[in-house]
Coordinates of C-alpha atoms and ligand atoms in Angstrom, one line a residue:
M199 CA -7.9 -27.2 10.1
A200 CA -11.2 -25.8 11.4
H201 CA -11.3 -24.0 14.6
P202 CA -14.5 -23.2 16.5
S203 CA -15.8 -19.8 15.4
P204 CA -18.4 -17.6 17.1
E205 CA -22.0 -17.8 16.0
P206 CA -23.6 -15.0 14.0
L207 CA -26.4 -12.9 15.4
S208 CA -29.9 -14.2 15.3
L209 CA -31.8 -11.3 13.9
P210 CA -35.5 -10.8 14.8
H211 CA -38.2 -12.3 12.6
D212 CA -41.1 -10.0 13.5
L213 CA -41.8 -6.4 14.2
D214 CA -42.0 -6.7 18.0
G215 CA -38.6 -8.5 17.9
W216 CA -37.2 -5.6 15.9
K217 CA -38.6 -3.0 18.3
S218 CA -36.8 -4.7 21.1
F219 CA -33.6 -5.2 19.1
A220 CA -33.6 -1.5 18.3
A221 CA -34.4 -0.2 21.8
D222 CA -33.7 -2.8 24.5
R223 CA -30.5 -4.4 23.3
P224 CA -28.5 -1.2 23.0
A225 CA -29.9 0.1 26.3
E226 CA -28.7 -3.2 28.0
R227 CA -25.2 -2.6 26.4
L228 CA -25.1 0.9 27.8
Q229 CA -26.0 -0.5 31.3
R230 CA -23.0 -2.8 30.9
V231 CA -20.8 0.1 30.2
A232 CA -22.0 1.9 33.3
A233 CA -21.3 -1.2 35.4
I234 CA -17.8 -1.5 33.9
D235 CA -17.1 2.2 34.6
A236 CA -18.2 1.8 38.2
R237 CA -15.9 -1.2 38.7
L238 CA -13.0 0.7 37.2
V239 CA -13.4 3.5 39.6
D240 CA -14.4 1.5 42.7
E241 CA -11.8 -1.3 42.5
P242 CA -8.3 0.3 42.8
E243 CA -6.8 -3.2 43.3
L244 CA -7.3 -4.0 39.6
S245 CA -4.1 -4.4 37.7
L246 CA -3.4 -2.2 34.7
Q247 CA -4.0 -5.2 32.4
E248 CA -7.3 -5.9 34.0
R249 CA -8.3 -2.2 33.6
L250 CA -7.4 -2.3 29.9
A251 CA -9.3 -5.5 29.4
L252 CA -12.4 -3.9 31.1
W253 CA -12.0 -0.8 28.9
N254 CA -12.1 -3.1 25.9
E255 CA -15.2 -4.8 27.3
A256 CA -16.8 -1.4 27.4
D257 CA -15.7 -0.7 23.8
I258 CA -17.3 -4.0 22.7
A259 CA -20.5 -3.1 24.4
L260 CA -20.5 0.4 22.9
A261 CA -19.8 -1.1 19.4
E262 CA -22.7 -3.6 19.9
A263 CA -24.9 -0.7 20.8
A264 CA -23.8 1.8 18.2
A265 CA -23.4 -0.3 15.0
P266 CA -26.8 -1.8 14.8
S267 CA -28.4 1.5 15.9
H268 CA -26.9 3.4 13.0
L269 CA -27.7 0.6 10.6
I270 CA -31.3 0.2 11.7
S271 CA -32.0 3.9 11.8
E272 CA -31.0 4.0 8.1
S273 CA -32.6 0.8 6.8
H274 CA -35.5 -0.6 8.7
P275 CA -38.8 -0.3 6.8
D276 CA -40.7 0.6 9.9
A277 CA -40.4 4.3 10.9
E278 CA -41.0 3.6 14.6
V279 CA -38.1 1.1 14.6
R280 CA -35.9 3.6 12.8
D281 CA -36.7 6.3 15.3
A282 CA -36.0 4.0 18.3
A283 CA -32.7 3.1 16.8
E284 CA -31.8 6.7 16.2
K285 CA -32.5 7.5 19.8
Q286 CA -30.1 4.8 20.9
A287 CA -27.4 6.0 18.5
Q288 CA -27.7 9.4 20.2
A289 CA -27.6 7.8 23.6
V290 CA -24.3 6.0 22.7
D291 CA -22.8 9.3 21.4
A292 CA -23.7 11.0 24.7
V293 CA -22.1 8.2 26.8
Q294 CA -19.0 8.3 24.7
S295 CA -18.5 12.1 25.1
R296 CA -19.3 11.9 28.8
R297 CA -16.7 9.2 29.5
V298 CA -13.7 11.0 28.1
L299 CA -14.5 14.0 30.3
D300 CA -14.9 11.9 33.4
R301 CA -12.2 12.7 35.9
G302 CA -12.7 9.5 37.9
L303 CA -12.2 7.3 34.8
W304 CA -9.2 9.4 33.8
E305 CA -7.5 8.7 37.2
V306 CA -7.8 5.0 36.4
F307 CA -5.3 5.4 33.5
A308 CA -3.6 8.8 34.1
D309 CA -0.5 7.7 36.0
A310 CA -0.5 4.0 35.2
D311 CA 2.9 2.4 34.7
P312 CA 3.1 0.8 31.2
S313 CA 6.1 -1.3 32.0
G314 CA 5.2 -5.0 31.8
L315 CA 2.5 -4.5 29.2
A316 CA 2.5 -6.3 25.9
P317 CA 3.1 -4.1 22.8
D318 CA -0.6 -4.1 21.8
E319 CA -1.6 -3.3 25.4
R320 CA 0.9 -0.4 25.5
R321 CA -0.4 1.0 22.2
F322 CA -4.0 0.6 23.5
L323 CA -3.2 2.5 26.7
E324 CA -1.6 5.3 24.7
Q325 CA -4.6 5.7 22.5
V326 CA -7.0 5.6 25.5
R327 CA -5.1 8.3 27.2
R328 CA -5.0 10.3 24.0
D329 CA -8.9 10.1 23.8
F330 CA -9.1 11.5 27.3
R331 CA -6.6 14.3 26.6
R332 CA -8.4 15.2 23.4
G333 CA -11.7 15.3 25.3
G334 CA -10.2 17.9 27.7
V335 CA -10.4 15.8 30.9
N336 CA -7.1 17.1 32.4
L337 CA -7.8 20.8 31.9
P338 CA -8.6 23.1 34.9
D339 CA -12.3 23.0 35.8
A340 CA -13.4 26.2 34.1
E341 CA -11.6 25.3 30.8
R342 CA -12.9 21.7 31.0
E343 CA -16.4 23.1 31.3
R344 CA -15.8 25.4 28.4
V345 CA -14.5 22.6 26.2
R346 CA -17.6 20.6 27.1
A347 CA -19.9 23.5 26.1
L348 CA -18.0 24.0 22.9
T349 CA -18.2 20.3 22.0
D350 CA -22.0 20.3 22.5
R351 CA -22.3 23.5 20.5
D352 CA -20.4 21.9 17.6
T353 CA -22.9 19.1 17.6
E354 CA -25.8 21.5 17.6
L355 CA -24.5 23.7 14.9
S356 CA -23.5 20.8 12.7
L357 CA -27.0 19.4 12.9
V358 CA -28.5 22.8 12.0
F359 CA -26.1 23.3 9.2
S360 CA -27.0 19.9 7.7
R361 CA -30.7 20.4 8.2
N362 CA -30.6 23.8 6.5
I363 CA -29.0 22.1 3.5
R364 CA -31.4 19.2 3.5
E365 CA -34.4 21.5 3.6
G366 CA -32.9 24.2 1.4
R367 CA -34.3 23.0 -1.9
R368 CA -34.6 25.8 -4.5
E369 CA -36.5 26.2 -7.7
V370 CA -35.9 28.1 -10.9
R371 CA -38.4 28.7 -13.8
V372 CA -37.1 28.5 -17.3
P373 CA -38.8 28.6 -20.7
A374 CA -39.6 25.1 -22.0
A375 CA -37.9 26.0 -25.2
S376 CA -34.6 26.4 -23.4
L377 CA -34.3 22.7 -22.4
D378 CA -32.8 21.5 -25.7
G379 CA -30.5 18.5 -25.2
L380 CA -32.3 16.9 -22.2
P381 CA -33.5 13.3 -22.6
A382 CA -37.0 12.7 -23.7
D383 CA -38.0 11.1 -20.4
F384 CA -36.8 14.1 -18.5
L385 CA -38.8 16.4 -20.7
A386 CA -41.9 14.2 -20.3
E387 CA -41.6 14.5 -16.5
H388 CA -41.2 18.3 -16.7
P389 CA -44.3 19.6 -18.6
S390 CA -44.5 23.4 -19.1
D391 CA -47.1 25.6 -17.3
A392 CA -49.6 27.9 -18.9
E393 CA -46.9 30.5 -19.5
G394 CA -44.7 28.0 -21.3
M395 CA -42.3 27.8 -18.3
V396 CA -40.8 24.7 -16.7
T397 CA -39.9 24.5 -13.0
L398 CA -36.5 22.9 -12.2
T399 CA -35.4 22.1 -8.6
T400 CA -32.0 21.8 -7.1
E401 CA -32.7 18.1 -6.3
Y402 CA -30.1 15.8 -7.9
T403 CA -32.8 14.3 -10.2
D404 CA -33.0 17.7 -11.9
L405 CA -29.6 19.1 -11.3
M406 CA -27.6 16.2 -12.7
P407 CA -29.3 15.9 -16.1
V408 CA -29.5 19.6 -16.6
R409 CA -25.8 20.2 -15.9
E410 CA -24.9 17.2 -18.0
Y411 CA -27.2 17.6 -21.0
A412 CA -28.7 21.2 -21.2
R413 CA -27.2 22.8 -24.3
N414 CA -28.4 26.2 -23.2
R415 CA -25.7 27.8 -21.1
W416 CA -28.0 30.2 -19.4
V417 CA -30.2 27.3 -18.1
R418 CA -27.2 25.5 -16.7
H419 CA -26.0 28.7 -15.1
E420 CA -29.5 29.5 -13.5
L421 CA -29.8 26.1 -11.9
M422 CA -26.2 25.8 -10.7
G423 CA -26.5 29.3 -9.4
A424 CA -29.5 28.3 -7.3
Y425 CA -27.7 25.1 -6.2
N426 CA -24.6 27.1 -5.1
D427 CA -26.8 29.3 -2.9
L428 CA -28.4 26.3 -1.2
A429 CA -28.8 27.2 2.5
W430 CA -27.6 30.7 2.0
P431 CA -27.8 33.1 3.7
V432 CA -29.2 31.0 6.6
N433 CA -26.0 29.0 7.0
E434 CA -23.6 31.9 6.8
P435 CA -23.8 32.7 10.6
V436 CA -24.0 29.0 11.5
L437 CA -20.8 28.3 9.7
A438 CA -19.1 31.4 11.0
E439 CA -19.9 30.3 14.6
L440 CA -19.0 26.7 13.9
L441 CA -15.5 27.7 12.7
A442 CA -15.1 30.0 15.8
V443 CA -16.2 27.2 18.2
R444 CA -13.7 24.8 16.7
A445 CA -10.8 27.2 16.8
E446 CA -11.5 28.0 20.4
R447 CA -11.7 24.4 21.3
A448 CA -8.4 23.6 19.5
T449 CA -6.7 26.4 21.4
L450 CA -8.0 25.4 24.8
L451 CA -6.8 21.8 24.2
G452 CA -3.4 23.1 23.3
Y453 CA -3.4 22.7 19.5
G454 CA -2.1 25.2 17.0
D455 CA -5.4 25.0 15.0
W456 CA -8.4 22.8 14.3
A457 CA -6.6 20.9 11.6
D458 CA -3.8 20.0 14.1
Y459 CA -6.4 18.7 16.5
E460 CA -8.2 16.6 13.8
T461 CA -5.1 15.2 12.2
E462 CA -3.4 14.1 15.4
T463 CA -5.1 10.7 15.1
R464 CA -4.6 10.4 11.3
M465 CA -1.9 9.3 9.0
I466 CA -1.1 12.8 7.8
G467 CA -0.4 13.9 11.4
S468 CA -0.4 17.7 11.3
S469 CA -2.0 20.8 9.8
A470 CA 1.3 21.7 8.1
A471 CA 1.4 18.3 6.4
V472 CA -2.2 18.9 5.0
R473 CA -1.0 22.2 3.6
A474 CA 2.0 20.6 2.1
F475 CA 0.0 17.7 0.7
L476 CA -2.5 20.1 -1.0
D477 CA 0.4 22.0 -2.6
R478 CA 1.9 18.8 -3.8
V479 CA -1.4 17.7 -5.4
A480 CA -1.8 21.1 -7.0
D481 CA 1.7 20.9 -8.6
A482 CA 1.2 17.4 -9.8
V483 CA -2.2 18.0 -11.4
A484 CA -1.4 21.3 -13.0
P485 CA -0.1 20.1 -16.4
A486 CA -2.9 17.6 -17.1
A487 CA -5.5 20.1 -15.9
A488 CA -4.1 22.8 -18.2
D489 CA -4.2 20.5 -21.3
E490 CA -7.7 19.4 -20.5
Y491 CA -8.9 22.9 -19.9
D492 CA -7.8 24.0 -23.4
R493 CA -9.9 21.2 -24.9
V494 CA -13.0 21.9 -22.8
L495 CA -12.8 25.6 -23.5
A496 CA -12.5 25.0 -27.3
R497 CA -15.5 22.6 -27.1
L498 CA -17.6 25.2 -25.1
R499 CA -16.8 27.8 -27.8
R500 CA -18.3 25.6 -30.5
D501 CA -21.7 26.2 -28.7
D502 CA -20.9 29.6 -27.3
P503 CA -18.3 31.4 -29.4
D504 CA -18.1 34.3 -26.9
A505 CA -17.4 32.1 -23.8
D506 CA -14.3 33.4 -22.1
A507 CA -14.0 30.8 -19.4
V508 CA -15.4 27.3 -18.5
T509 CA -17.4 27.7 -15.3
I510 CA -18.7 25.1 -12.9
A511 CA -22.0 25.4 -14.7
D512 CA -20.3 24.2 -18.0
F513 CA -17.9 21.6 -16.7
W514 CA -20.1 18.4 -16.8
Y515 CA -21.9 19.4 -20.0
V516 CA -18.7 20.0 -21.9
L517 CA -17.0 16.9 -20.5
G518 CA -20.0 14.7 -21.3
A519 CA -20.2 16.1 -24.9
L520 CA -16.5 15.5 -25.5
K521 CA -16.7 11.9 -24.2
R522 CA -19.7 11.1 -26.4
E523 CA -18.2 12.8 -29.5
E524 CA -14.6 11.8 -29.3
Y525 CA -14.3 8.5 -27.3
D526 CA -17.1 6.5 -28.9
V527 CA -18.4 5.2 -25.6
D528 CA -22.2 4.8 -25.9
A529 CA -23.6 4.7 -22.4
Q530 CA -26.7 2.8 -23.6
L531 CA -24.5 0.1 -25.2
V532 CA -22.3 -0.2 -22.1
R533 CA -25.3 -0.5 -19.9
S534 CA -26.6 -3.5 -21.9
Y535 CA -23.7 -5.6 -20.5
F536 CA -24.6 -4.9 -16.8
R537 CA -27.6 -6.8 -15.7
F538 CA -27.8 -6.4 -11.9
D539 CA -28.0 -10.1 -11.0
R540 CA -24.9 -10.9 -13.0
V541 CA -23.1 -7.9 -11.6
L542 CA -23.8 -9.2 -8.1
E543 CA -22.5 -12.6 -9.0
G544 CA -19.5 -11.0 -10.6
V545 CA -18.6 -8.9 -7.5
L546 CA -18.9 -12.1 -5.4
N547 CA -16.8 -14.2 -7.7
T548 CA -14.2 -11.6 -8.4
T549 CA -13.6 -10.7 -4.7
G550 CA -13.9 -14.4 -3.7
R551 CA -11.1 -15.3 -6.2
L552 CA -9.0 -12.3 -5.2
L553 CA -9.3 -12.8 -1.4
D554 CA -9.6 -16.6 -1.3
V555 CA -13.0 -16.8 0.2
R556 CA -16.4 -18.1 -0.8
Y557 CA -19.8 -16.6 -0.1
I558 CA -22.4 -19.1 1.0
P559 CA -26.1 -17.9 0.8
V560 CA -27.8 -18.1 4.1
D561 CA -31.6 -18.2 4.7
A562 CA -31.9 -16.2 7.8
P563 CA -34.3 -13.4 9.0
S564 CA -33.4 -9.8 8.3
W565 CA -35.0 -6.4 8.2
H566 CA -36.4 -6.6 4.7
D567 CA -37.0 -9.2 2.0
D568 CA -34.5 -7.5 -0.3
V569 CA -31.6 -8.4 2.0
R570 CA -29.3 -11.1 0.8
T571 CA -27.3 -12.8 3.5
Y572 CA -24.1 -14.8 3.0
D573 CA -21.5 -16.4 5.2
V574 CA -17.9 -15.6 4.2
V575 CA -16.0 -18.8 4.3
R576 CA -12.5 -20.0 3.7
G577 CA -12.0 -23.8 3.8
D578 CA -13.9 -25.0 6.8
D579 CA -13.6 -21.6 8.6
R580 CA -16.5 -19.2 8.7
L581 CA -14.9 -15.8 8.8
G582 CA -18.0 -13.6 9.0
R583 CA -21.4 -12.8 7.7
I584 CA -22.5 -10.1 5.2
H585 CA -25.9 -8.7 4.4
L586 CA -26.5 -7.0 1.1
D587 CA -29.4 -4.6 1.0
L588 CA -29.0 -3.2 -2.5
H589 CA -32.1 -1.7 -3.9
P590 CA -34.0 1.6 -3.1
R591 CA -37.1 1.8 -1.1
D592 CA -39.0 4.5 0.9
G593 CA -37.4 5.5 4.2
K594 CA -34.0 3.9 3.4
Y595 CA -30.6 5.5 3.3
N596 CA -30.3 7.0 -0.2
H597 CA -26.6 6.8 -0.9
A598 CA -24.2 3.8 -0.9
A599 CA -22.3 2.8 2.2
C600 CA -21.0 0.0 4.4
F601 CA -22.4 -0.3 7.9
G602 CA -21.2 -2.5 10.8
L603 CA -23.7 -4.8 12.5
A604 CA -21.5 -6.8 14.9
P605 CA -17.9 -6.0 15.9
G606 CA -15.5 -8.9 15.1
I607 CA -13.8 -10.0 18.3
A608 CA -11.5 -13.0 18.0
G609 CA -13.0 -16.2 19.5
R610 CA -16.0 -14.4 20.7
S611 CA -18.1 -12.3 18.3
M612 CA -18.3 -13.0 14.5
P613 CA -17.9 -9.8 12.4
E614 CA -21.1 -8.9 10.5
S615 CA -21.3 -6.1 8.0
V616 CA -23.9 -4.6 5.7
L617 CA -24.1 -2.8 2.4
L618 CA -26.9 -0.3 2.0
C619 CA -27.0 0.7 -1.7
N620 CA -29.6 1.9 -4.2
F621 CA -28.9 0.0 -7.4
S622 CA -31.5 -0.5 -10.2
R623 CA -32.9 -4.0 -10.3
G624 CA -32.5 -4.5 -14.1
L625 CA -29.7 -3.0 -16.1
V626 CA -27.2 -0.8 -14.1
E627 CA -24.8 1.9 -15.2
H628 CA -21.1 1.2 -15.2
D629 CA -20.8 3.9 -12.5
E630 CA -22.9 1.8 -10.2
V631 CA -20.7 -1.2 -10.9
V632 CA -17.7 0.9 -9.8
T633 CA -19.6 2.0 -6.6
F634 CA -20.5 -1.6 -5.9
F635 CA -16.9 -2.7 -6.0
H636 CA -15.9 0.3 -3.9
E637 CA -18.4 -0.4 -1.1
F638 CA -17.5 -4.1 -1.3
G639 CA -14.0 -3.1 -0.5
H640 CA -15.1 -1.7 2.8
L641 CA -17.2 -4.7 3.5
V642 CA -14.4 -7.3 3.0
H643 CA -12.0 -5.1 5.0
D644 CA -14.5 -5.2 7.9
I645 CA -14.9 -9.0 7.7
L646 CA -11.2 -10.0 7.0
G647 CA -9.9 -7.5 9.5
G648 CA -12.6 -8.4 12.0
H649 CA -10.7 -10.9 14.1
Q650 CA -9.0 -8.8 16.8
R651 CA -8.8 -8.9 20.5
W652 CA -9.4 -5.1 20.8
A653 CA -12.8 -3.7 19.6
R654 CA -11.0 -0.4 19.0
W655 CA -9.0 -1.8 16.1
T656 CA -11.4 -4.4 14.5
G657 CA -12.3 -4.4 10.8
V658 CA -12.3 -1.0 9.1
A659 CA -11.3 0.8 12.4
T660 CA -8.0 2.2 11.0
E661 CA -6.9 5.8 10.5
W662 CA -9.6 7.9 8.9
D663 CA -7.5 9.0 6.0
F664 CA -6.5 5.5 5.2
V665 CA -9.9 3.8 5.3
E666 CA -10.8 4.7 1.7
A667 CA -7.7 3.2 0.2
P668 CA -8.8 -0.5 0.1
S669 CA -12.2 0.5 -1.4
Q670 CA -10.6 2.8 -3.9
L671 CA -8.2 0.0 -4.8
L672 CA -11.1 -2.5 -5.4
E673 CA -12.7 -0.1 -7.9
E674 CA -10.0 -1.0 -10.3
W675 CA -11.4 -4.5 -10.8
A676 CA -14.5 -2.9 -12.3
W677 CA -12.3 -1.5 -15.0
D678 CA -10.4 -4.7 -15.7
A679 CA -11.2 -6.5 -19.0
E680 CA -10.6 -10.0 -17.6
A681 CA -12.8 -9.4 -14.5
L682 CA -15.5 -7.7 -16.6
A683 CA -15.5 -10.5 -19.3
S684 CA -16.5 -12.9 -16.6
F685 CA -19.8 -11.2 -15.7
A686 CA -20.5 -8.3 -18.0
V687 CA -22.5 -10.3 -20.5
N688 CA -25.4 -9.0 -22.5
D689 CA -28.7 -10.8 -23.0
A690 CA -27.5 -12.5 -26.1
G691 CA -24.8 -14.1 -24.0
E692 CA -21.9 -12.0 -25.4
P693 CA -19.2 -10.7 -23.0
I694 CA -18.3 -7.1 -23.1
P695 CA -15.7 -6.6 -25.9
A696 CA -12.2 -5.8 -24.7
D697 CA -11.9 -2.9 -27.1
L698 CA -15.0 -1.3 -25.6
V699 CA -13.5 -1.6 -22.1
A700 CA -10.3 0.0 -23.4
R701 CA -12.4 2.9 -24.8
M702 CA -14.2 3.3 -21.5
R703 CA -10.9 3.5 -19.7
T704 CA -9.6 6.2 -22.1
A705 CA -12.8 8.2 -21.8
D706 CA -12.6 7.9 -18.0
A707 CA -9.1 9.3 -17.9
F708 CA -10.1 12.4 -19.8
G709 CA -11.2 15.1 -17.4
R710 CA -9.4 13.4 -14.5
G711 CA -7.0 16.3 -14.0
L712 CA -9.8 18.9 -13.9
E713 CA -11.9 16.7 -11.6
V714 CA -8.9 16.5 -9.2
T715 CA -8.6 20.3 -9.3
R716 CA -12.2 20.6 -8.3
Q717 CA -11.7 18.2 -5.4
L718 CA -8.6 20.2 -4.5
G719 CA -10.9 23.3 -4.4
H720 CA -13.2 21.5 -1.9
A721 CA -10.2 20.3 0.2
T722 CA -8.6 23.7 0.2
T723 CA -11.9 25.3 1.3
S724 CA -12.4 22.7 4.1
Y725 CA -8.8 23.2 5.3
R726 CA -8.4 27.0 5.0
L727 CA -11.8 28.0 6.4
H728 CA -10.8 26.2 9.6
V729 CA -7.2 27.4 9.7
D730 CA -7.1 30.9 8.2
R731 CA -10.5 31.8 9.6
P732 CA -11.4 34.5 7.0
D733 CA -13.9 37.2 8.0
D734 CA -15.4 37.4 4.5
L735 CA -16.3 33.8 3.7
A736 CA -17.7 34.5 0.2
T737 CA -14.6 36.3 -1.0
A738 CA -12.2 33.8 0.6
V739 CA -13.9 30.7 -0.8
D740 CA -14.1 32.2 -4.3
G741 CA -10.4 32.7 -4.1
Y742 CA -9.7 29.2 -2.9
Y743 CA -11.6 27.7 -5.8
R744 CA -10.0 30.0 -8.4
A745 CA -6.6 29.2 -7.1
A746 CA -7.2 25.4 -7.1
S747 CA -8.9 24.9 -10.5
P748 CA -9.1 26.5 -13.9
I749 CA -12.8 25.7 -13.8
A750 CA -14.2 29.0 -12.5
P751 CA -16.8 29.2 -9.7
L752 CA -19.9 31.2 -10.5
E753 CA -19.7 34.9 -9.7
G754 CA -21.2 35.8 -6.3
A755 CA -21.7 32.1 -5.3
H756 CA -22.0 31.0 -1.7
S757 CA -21.3 27.3 -2.2
Y758 CA -19.8 26.9 1.3
A759 CA -23.2 27.4 2.8
G760 CA -24.3 24.1 1.1
F761 CA -21.0 22.2 1.5
G762 CA -22.4 19.6 3.9
H763 CA -19.0 17.8 4.4
L764 CA -17.7 20.8 6.4
T765 CA -19.4 19.4 9.5
G766 CA -18.2 15.8 9.3
Y767 CA -14.9 16.2 7.5
G768 CA -14.0 19.5 9.2
A769 CA -10.6 20.6 7.9
C770 CA -9.9 17.2 6.4
Y771 CA -11.6 16.9 3.1
Y772 CA -8.1 16.1 1.8
T773 CA -8.5 12.5 2.9
Y774 CA -10.1 11.2 -0.3
Q775 CA -7.0 12.3 -2.4
W776 CA -4.7 11.2 0.3
S777 CA -6.0 7.6 0.4
L778 CA -6.2 7.7 -3.4
V779 CA -2.4 8.3 -3.5
I780 CA -2.0 5.2 -1.4
A781 CA -4.5 3.2 -3.4
R782 CA -2.7 3.9 -6.6
D783 CA 0.6 2.9 -5.0
L784 CA -0.9 -0.4 -3.6
L785 CA -2.3 -1.1 -7.1
S786 CA 1.1 -0.7 -8.7
A787 CA 2.2 -3.8 -6.8
F788 CA -0.2 -5.9 -8.8
G789 CA 1.5 -5.0 -12.1
D790 CA -0.5 -6.2 -15.1
D791 CA -2.2 -9.1 -13.4
L792 CA -4.9 -8.0 -10.9
F793 CA -5.4 -11.7 -10.0
D794 CA -1.8 -12.5 -9.2
V795 CA -2.2 -14.9 -6.4
E796 CA 1.0 -14.1 -4.5
T797 CA 0.3 -10.3 -4.5
A798 CA -3.4 -10.8 -3.6
T799 CA -2.5 -13.0 -0.7
R800 CA 0.1 -10.5 0.6
Y801 CA -2.4 -7.7 0.2
R802 CA -5.0 -9.6 2.2
R803 CA -2.5 -10.5 5.0
E804 CA -0.6 -7.2 5.2
I805 CA -3.4 -4.6 4.6
L806 CA -6.8 -6.1 5.3
E807 CA -6.4 -8.7 8.0
P808 CA -4.6 -6.5 10.6
G809 CA -7.5 -4.0 10.8
G810 CA -6.4 -1.1 12.9
T811 CA -3.9 -3.1 15.0
R812 CA -0.9 -1.4 13.4
D813 CA -0.5 2.1 12.1
A814 CA -1.6 2.4 8.4
R815 CA 1.8 3.7 7.4
D816 CA 3.3 0.4 8.7
L817 CA 0.7 -1.7 6.9
V818 CA 1.5 0.0 3.6
K819 CA 5.2 -0.3 4.2
S820 CA 4.9 -4.1 4.9
F821 CA 2.9 -4.7 1.8
L822 CA 5.0 -2.5 -0.6
G823 CA 8.3 -3.3 1.0
R824 CA 9.1 0.4 1.0
E825 CA 7.5 3.7 2.0
S826 CA 4.5 4.8 0.0
T827 CA 5.3 7.3 -2.8
F828 CA 3.5 9.8 -4.9
D829 CA 4.6 8.3 -8.2
A830 CA 1.7 6.0 -9.1
Y831 CA -0.8 8.8 -8.4
R832 CA 1.2 11.1 -10.6
D833 CA 1.1 8.6 -13.4
W834 CA -2.6 8.2 -12.9
L835 CA -3.1 11.9 -13.1
A836 CA -1.3 11.8 -16.4
G837 CA -3.8 9.4 -17.8
A838 CA -2.2 6.0 -17.0
Ligands
ZN181 ZN1 -15.8 4.6 0.6

């Protein structure tokens, strides 16, 4: 039976409308927050439940200000609108950090008696108090001021660190004759100068083809060496200070180290648990990585008989060569089955079937003509609205990600979410198909989980080290012969052959162990730089990578200076492997049939629909009927 559902947003249809939407609407929401905060402080007669409800009202207003601001700043075709949105996003951040340091607001919740609260209200109160405590509100004045200064300094240093990387592009000049192996279109775009030299840059458009295709080991080494020194030495003191600032802040707030601070709100729970997890992954991956390493070293020696180790400058080249030579997967042939329009239809049909929803195209204004808008519907119920902005253009976000637009609040505000991607319009690579499924996993999580009372827990607002699991899980449908046969069809109308899909899967599994050791190197670096606080960053990081992976880092490299995730992920780059362990375990429940209706329904109800209303550990346990284990991940590492 249908129940009345909230209306979607009406997006502007002209530039003036967008300017106002980007600037005035968030500003109005921030005024609401200020009014709510004033009431909380000025009206001591409010009951605790009323205070919590008001705090949720402020959360809703903040989400309504923040989500579209982030989205528009990354997607609107007009630079002025993007800038206005970015200013509002910063204003929201400032309000949020000010609130958790506000003594007056803290008093509203500090000594409140939780007896008589419903379980969700009690959990909400605990988390609100935790926010204040983590902000430093209850420290003595001098220390509170110091935490405030350190928090601001972290923001500044993080911005500088990222900007130095963004602007740190390097160039190398190599003889044109040394570019053997690179595709013809690459060579045509890189003509040699009067001296017979070609200039290569550290941009991905040069770096990726060179490290994958250049037969000349020296060329690969030159360019990877330049890439590894991106933002070095300029970022060396920036990073050293950032690590010091974080360590001092963690200590003032009463945590053992920065990883203890960061993981308090996550599934993994503690710094010691991160260390144990990294050790566990290292043990599990070692056998597969050792086998693969022998094969890649042997293949490298066919080109370079004197090579004594496979370095990070050899890894992609040798892996690519082995896949082409031994697995009979022709990327050009694979690509011929993936025409973008059919892939889009395939993603919609596959996820629709899996999650029991339909996507109804909607003709509504948006920020660009490329945007496709759909209502997500089950029976007569409209569950939410999605906007797919899938092709590249100037000034647009240049990766692939899911953005919120409107927070889903039960009976009040319809969840709306957006994908910003950069897919080709014609034929797409299978990698892009996998990315599409991955991002769509976030999107449907946000919509199906977007029917909560509390804005804090709506949609994808679950623990940060769990949030990738549903999207990693959905990637598997891009590797499923049955799913692919329904939409991977070439221009002659022939579906992709099952034996080609099987070969693609086998080829994909090769190198998996080594790739995980590389990820382990990043995760170890992110964790130990923050926890061990070494004086000599270069020597320490070189050691982390050598211990984590048989693929050697380049001698004298300073890759940490260009490791952009150190700002946002902090000590917690482990999260991607952590959620992958869970994703593999969730997948195991589907057995051989990814479209099993009973399992899919349970998955939707137990994992996606609760959003963040329950701890992720409990969601996983409800779905699996047991605690999550490492077994499925271990099998996957072994090539399953
Ligand atoms: Zn993701």
